[in-house]
């Protein structure tokens, strides 16, 4: 496999979707063939799982169902989209991947991290080469997300939930500082895009592809 997997992570309203295009353009300008995808989602089955995941009608589902749902979607995503693309030599840019499960289901829902790691080993043995974590204060992110319209099932969680998610993300970044690059997403969008592209450039230079 010559392709690389790059993932974008962050809390609500962090600006992942807004940064994704800039990263895609940057990769394309270097002649890199890139597949853009997202989780939950990326396949027909994954998109259906995403609708279930975000539907406020299922507010009462237990943490175990939620965890298995995101990994069911991921199993399909890895096999149907990610592995074939990497095998073709394409790069994959994914809006969220396994770190989101450690943050939301681990930090947010309190699911044991060993349980998540077991699922990851089983279902998602392909690891991200570079992860950009867009980090910002909870209030700021929720205000941005709220301006878009009604809350989905996860956005309806309380402040303490999102603090746990943020702290779980930051903890992972502290544990894997080379892979997970933290970007201050409280800045104006153009600055966030510039910072994200600078991290991507540094990664490319490290591979020798950026010269
Ligand atoms: N989830 C999970 O629990 N476990 C898992 O394993 C996975 C996911 C994979 C869907 O994810 C949900 O799935 C998510 C976690 C859970 N929780 N929820 N809800 P998602 O990533 O698809 O959905 P999201 O987190 O709701 O994404 P988002 O709120 O759309 O965030 P975003 O893509 O980072 O933001 P955006 O759409 O680019 O920007 C939001 C708004 O803010 C928009 O109006 C922008 O114009 C504005 N914005 C963005 N950046 C800026 C800056 N810098 N300044 C000012 N305004 C800005």
CSV table of C-alpha atoms and ligand atoms in Angstrom, one decimal:
chain,number,residue,atom,x,y,z
A,1,UNK,CA,0.0,0.0,0.0
A,2,UNK,CA,1.5,3.3,-1.1
A,3,UNK,CA,-1.4,5.5,-0.2
A,4,UNK,CA,-1.7,7.4,3.1
A,5,UNK,CA,-4.6,7.9,5.4
A,6,UNK,CA,-5.1,11.4,6.8
A,7,UNK,CA,-7.9,12.0,9.3
A,8,UNK,CA,-9.6,15.2,10.6
A,9,UNK,CA,-11.0,15.2,14.2
A,10,UNK,CA,-12.5,17.7,16.6
A,11,UNK,CA,-15.5,18.6,18.6
A,12,UNK,CA,-18.8,20.0,17.4
A,13,UNK,CA,-18.4,23.0,15.0
A,14,UNK,CA,-14.6,22.7,15.0
A,15,UNK,CA,-14.6,23.4,11.2
A,16,UNK,CA,-13.5,20.0,9.9
A,17,UNK,CA,-15.7,20.3,6.8
A,18,UNK,CA,-14.5,23.8,6.2
A,19,UNK,CA,-10.9,22.7,6.3
A,20,UNK,CA,-11.3,19.5,4.3
A,21,UNK,CA,-11.5,21.3,0.9
A,22,UNK,CA,-8.3,23.2,1.6
A,23,UNK,CA,-6.5,19.9,2.3
A,24,UNK,CA,-7.9,18.2,-0.7
A,25,UNK,CA,-6.8,21.1,-2.9
A,26,UNK,CA,-3.3,21.0,-1.3
A,27,UNK,CA,-2.9,17.3,-2.0
A,28,UNK,CA,-4.2,17.7,-5.6
A,29,UNK,CA,-1.8,20.5,-6.2
A,30,UNK,CA,1.0,18.1,-5.4
A,31,UNK,CA,-0.3,15.6,-7.9
A,32,UNK,CA,-1.7,13.3,-5.2
A,33,UNK,CA,-4.8,11.3,-6.0
A,34,UNK,CA,-7.1,11.7,-3.0
A,35,UNK,CA,-10.4,10.1,-1.9
A,36,UNK,CA,-12.4,12.2,0.5
A,37,UNK,CA,-14.7,10.3,2.8
A,38,UNK,CA,-16.3,10.6,6.3
A,39,UNK,CA,-17.4,8.6,9.4
A,40,UNK,CA,-19.9,7.5,10.2
A,41,UNK,CA,-20.5,7.1,6.5
A,42,UNK,CA,-18.4,6.7,3.4
A,43,UNK,CA,-20.5,3.7,2.1
A,44,UNK,CA,-24.2,3.2,1.6
A,45,UNK,CA,-24.4,1.1,4.7
A,46,UNK,CA,-22.3,3.6,6.7
A,47,UNK,CA,-24.5,6.5,5.6
A,48,UNK,CA,-27.5,4.6,6.8
A,49,UNK,CA,-25.8,3.9,10.1
A,50,UNK,CA,-25.0,7.7,10.3
A,51,UNK,CA,-28.7,8.5,10.0
A,52,UNK,CA,-29.5,6.1,12.9
A,53,UNK,CA,-26.6,7.5,14.9
A,54,UNK,CA,-27.7,11.1,14.6
A,55,UNK,CA,-31.5,10.7,14.8
A,56,UNK,CA,-32.9,12.3,17.9
A,57,UNK,CA,-35.7,9.6,17.9
A,58,UNK,CA,-33.1,7.2,19.2
A,59,UNK,CA,-32.0,9.4,22.1
A,60,UNK,CA,-32.3,6.4,24.5
A,61,UNK,CA,-30.0,3.9,22.8
A,62,UNK,CA,-27.4,2.4,25.2
A,63,UNK,CA,-23.7,3.2,25.0
A,64,UNK,CA,-22.9,-0.3,23.8
A,65,UNK,CA,-25.3,-0.1,20.9
A,66,UNK,CA,-23.8,3.2,19.9
A,67,UNK,CA,-20.2,1.9,20.1
A,68,UNK,CA,-21.1,-1.2,18.0
A,69,UNK,CA,-23.0,1.0,15.5
A,70,UNK,CA,-20.0,3.2,14.8
A,71,UNK,CA,-17.7,0.2,14.5
A,72,UNK,CA,-20.2,-1.7,12.2
A,73,UNK,CA,-20.1,1.4,9.9
A,74,UNK,CA,-16.3,1.5,10.2
A,75,UNK,CA,-15.9,-2.2,9.3
A,76,UNK,CA,-17.7,-1.6,6.0
A,77,UNK,CA,-15.9,1.7,5.4
A,78,UNK,CA,-12.4,0.1,5.9
A,79,UNK,CA,-13.1,-2.8,3.6
A,80,UNK,CA,-15.2,-1.1,0.9
A,81,UNK,CA,-13.4,2.3,0.6
A,82,UNK,CA,-10.2,2.7,2.6
A,83,UNK,CA,-8.2,-0.4,2.0
A,84,UNK,CA,-9.1,-0.6,-1.8
A,85,UNK,CA,-8.1,3.1,-2.2
A,86,UNK,CA,-4.8,2.7,-0.3
A,87,UNK,CA,-4.1,-0.4,-2.3
A,88,UNK,CA,-4.6,1.6,-5.6
A,89,UNK,CA,-2.0,4.1,-4.2
A,90,UNK,CA,-4.6,6.8,-3.6
A,91,UNK,CA,-4.6,8.9,-0.4
A,92,UNK,CA,-7.6,8.9,1.8
A,93,UNK,CA,-8.8,12.0,3.6
A,94,UNK,CA,-11.4,11.1,6.2
A,95,UNK,CA,-13.6,13.4,8.2
A,96,UNK,CA,-13.3,11.5,11.5
A,97,UNK,CA,-12.0,7.9,12.1
A,98,UNK,CA,-11.1,5.8,15.1
A,99,UNK,CA,-10.0,8.6,17.4
A,100,UNK,CA,-13.6,9.8,17.4
A,101,UNK,CA,-14.6,6.5,19.0
A,102,UNK,CA,-12.0,7.0,21.8
A,103,UNK,CA,-13.2,10.5,22.3
A,104,UNK,CA,-17.0,10.2,22.0
A,105,UNK,CA,-17.7,6.6,23.1
A,106,UNK,CA,-14.7,6.4,25.4
A,107,UNK,CA,-14.5,9.9,26.9
A,108,UNK,CA,-18.1,11.0,26.3
A,109,UNK,CA,-19.9,7.7,27.1
A,110,UNK,CA,-17.4,6.2,29.5
A,111,UNK,CA,-16.9,3.0,27.4
A,112,UNK,CA,-13.7,1.2,28.5
A,113,UNK,CA,-10.8,2.1,26.2
A,114,UNK,CA,-9.6,-1.5,26.1
A,115,UNK,CA,-12.9,-2.4,24.6
A,116,UNK,CA,-12.6,0.2,21.9
A,117,UNK,CA,-9.0,-0.9,21.3
A,118,UNK,CA,-10.2,-4.5,20.9
A,119,UNK,CA,-12.8,-3.4,18.3
A,120,UNK,CA,-10.2,-1.3,16.5
A,121,UNK,CA,-7.7,-4.2,16.3
A,122,UNK,CA,-10.5,-6.4,14.9
A,123,UNK,CA,-12.3,-4.1,12.6
A,124,UNK,CA,-10.0,-1.2,11.7
A,125,UNK,CA,-6.4,-2.4,11.6
A,126,UNK,CA,-5.5,0.4,9.1
A,127,UNK,CA,-4.1,3.3,11.1
A,128,UNK,CA,-4.1,7.0,10.3
A,129,UNK,CA,-0.7,8.3,9.2
A,130,UNK,CA,-1.6,11.9,10.1
A,131,UNK,CA,-4.4,13.3,12.2
A,132,UNK,CA,-5.3,16.9,12.4
A,133,UNK,CA,-7.2,17.6,15.6
A,134,UNK,CA,-9.2,20.9,15.4
A,135,UNK,CA,-9.4,22.0,19.0
A,136,UNK,CA,-11.6,24.8,20.4
A,137,UNK,CA,-13.6,25.7,23.5
A,138,UNK,CA,-16.9,23.9,23.8
A,139,UNK,CA,-19.1,27.0,23.9
A,140,UNK,CA,-17.5,28.4,20.7
A,141,UNK,CA,-18.0,25.1,18.8
A,142,UNK,CA,-21.6,24.6,19.9
A,143,UNK,CA,-22.4,28.2,19.0
A,144,UNK,CA,-21.1,27.5,15.5
A,145,UNK,CA,-22.9,24.2,15.2
A,146,UNK,CA,-26.1,25.7,16.7
A,147,UNK,CA,-26.2,28.4,14.1
A,148,UNK,CA,-26.7,25.7,11.4
A,149,UNK,CA,-30.0,24.5,12.7
A,150,UNK,CA,-31.6,22.0,15.2
A,151,UNK,CA,-29.3,19.7,17.2
A,152,UNK,CA,-28.8,16.1,16.2
A,153,UNK,CA,-28.8,13.3,18.8
A,154,UNK,CA,-25.2,13.9,19.8
A,155,UNK,CA,-25.3,17.7,19.6
A,156,UNK,CA,-28.1,17.5,22.2
A,157,UNK,CA,-25.7,16.2,24.9
A,158,UNK,CA,-24.8,18.4,27.8
A,159,UNK,CA,-21.7,20.5,28.3
A,160,UNK,CA,-20.0,17.9,30.6
A,161,UNK,CA,-20.2,15.3,27.8
A,162,UNK,CA,-18.4,17.6,25.3
A,163,UNK,CA,-15.8,18.5,27.9
A,164,UNK,CA,-15.1,14.8,28.3
A,165,UNK,CA,-14.9,14.4,24.5
A,166,UNK,CA,-12.5,17.3,24.2
A,167,UNK,CA,-10.3,16.1,27.0
A,168,UNK,CA,-10.2,12.5,25.6
A,169,UNK,CA,-9.1,13.9,22.2
A,170,UNK,CA,-6.3,16.1,23.9
A,171,UNK,CA,-5.2,13.1,25.9
A,172,UNK,CA,-4.8,11.0,22.7
A,173,UNK,CA,-2.9,13.9,21.1
A,174,UNK,CA,-0.5,14.0,24.1
A,175,UNK,CA,0.1,10.3,23.8
A,176,UNK,CA,0.7,10.4,20.0
A,177,UNK,CA,2.1,13.8,19.3
A,178,UNK,CA,3.8,12.9,16.1
A,179,UNK,CA,0.7,11.6,14.4
A,180,UNK,CA,-1.9,13.8,16.0
A,181,UNK,CA,-1.3,17.5,15.4
A,182,UNK,CA,-3.4,19.9,17.4
A,183,UNK,CA,-4.7,23.0,15.6
A,184,UNK,CA,-6.2,26.0,17.4
A,185,UNK,CA,-9.6,26.0,15.7
A,186,UNK,CA,-10.8,29.1,17.7
A,187,UNK,CA,-9.0,31.3,15.2
A,188,UNK,CA,-10.7,32.7,12.0
A,189,UNK,CA,-11.3,30.1,9.4
A,190,UNK,CA,-8.5,31.3,7.1
A,191,UNK,CA,-6.0,30.9,9.9
A,192,UNK,CA,-7.2,27.5,10.7
A,193,UNK,CA,-7.0,26.5,7.0
A,194,UNK,CA,-3.4,27.9,6.8
A,195,UNK,CA,-2.4,26.0,10.0
A,196,UNK,CA,-3.9,22.8,8.7
A,197,UNK,CA,-2.1,23.1,5.4
A,198,UNK,CA,1.2,23.9,7.1
A,199,UNK,CA,0.9,20.6,9.1
A,200,UNK,CA,0.1,18.8,5.8
A,201,UNK,CA,3.1,20.3,4.2
A,202,UNK,CA,5.3,19.3,7.1
A,203,UNK,CA,4.0,15.7,6.8
A,204,UNK,CA,4.7,15.7,3.0
A,205,UNK,CA,8.2,17.1,3.5
A,206,UNK,CA,8.8,14.3,6.0
A,207,UNK,CA,7.9,11.8,3.3
A,208,UNK,CA,10.0,13.5,0.8
A,209,UNK,CA,6.9,14.1,-1.3
A,210,UNK,CA,6.8,17.8,-0.6
A,211,UNK,CA,10.0,18.8,-2.3
B,1,LIG,N1,-19.1,10.1,16.1
B,1,LIG,C1,-19.0,9.2,17.2
B,1,LIG,O1,-19.6,9.5,18.2
B,1,LIG,N2,-18.1,8.2,17.2
B,1,LIG,C2,-17.3,7.9,16.1
B,1,LIG,O2,-16.5,7.0,16.1
B,1,LIG,C3,-17.5,8.8,14.9
B,1,LIG,C4,-18.4,9.8,15.0
B,1,LIG,C5,-16.7,8.5,13.7
B,1,LIG,C6,-21.2,13.1,13.4
B,1,LIG,O3,-19.9,13.6,13.1
B,1,LIG,C7,-21.2,12.7,14.8
B,1,LIG,O4,-20.7,11.3,14.9
B,1,LIG,C8,-20.4,13.5,15.7
B,1,LIG,C9,-19.5,12.5,16.5
B,1,LIG,C10,-20.1,11.2,16.2
B,1,LIG,N3,-21.1,14.2,16.6
B,1,LIG,N4,-22.1,14.9,16.4
B,1,LIG,N5,-22.9,15.6,16.2
B,1,LIG,P1,-19.7,14.8,12.1
B,1,LIG,O5,-18.2,15.1,12.1
B,1,LIG,O6,-20.2,14.5,10.8
B,1,LIG,O7,-20.6,15.9,12.6
B,1,LIG,P2,-20.2,17.1,13.5
B,1,LIG,O8,-19.3,16.8,14.6
B,1,LIG,O9,-21.6,17.6,13.9
B,1,LIG,O10,-19.5,18.0,12.5
B,1,LIG,P3,-19.7,19.5,12.4
B,1,LIG,O11,-20.4,20.1,13.6
B,1,LIG,O12,-20.4,19.6,11.1
B,1,LIG,O13,-18.4,20.1,12.6
B,1,LIG,P4,-17.4,20.5,11.5
B,1,LIG,O14,-17.4,19.8,10.2
B,1,LIG,O15,-16.1,20.4,12.3
B,1,LIG,O16,-17.7,22.0,11.3
B,1,LIG,P5,-18.1,22.8,9.9
B,1,LIG,O17,-19.3,22.3,9.3
B,1,LIG,O18,-16.9,23.0,9.0
B,1,LIG,O19,-18.4,24.2,10.6
B,1,LIG,C11,-19.5,24.4,11.4
B,1,LIG,C12,-20.0,25.9,11.2
B,1,LIG,O20,-19.0,26.7,11.8
B,1,LIG,C13,-20.1,26.3,9.8
B,1,LIG,O21,-21.2,27.2,9.7
B,1,LIG,C14,-18.8,27.0,9.5
B,1,LIG,O22,-19.0,28.0,8.5
B,1,LIG,C15,-18.5,27.6,10.8
B,1,LIG,N6,-17.0,27.7,11.0
B,1,LIG,C16,-16.1,26.7,10.8
B,1,LIG,N7,-14.9,27.1,11.2
B,1,LIG,C17,-15.0,28.4,11.6
B,1,LIG,C18,-14.1,29.4,12.1
B,1,LIG,N8,-12.8,29.1,12.2
B,1,LIG,N9,-14.5,30.6,12.4
B,1,LIG,C19,-15.9,30.8,12.3
B,1,LIG,N10,-16.8,30.0,11.8
B,1,LIG,C20,-16.4,28.8,11.5
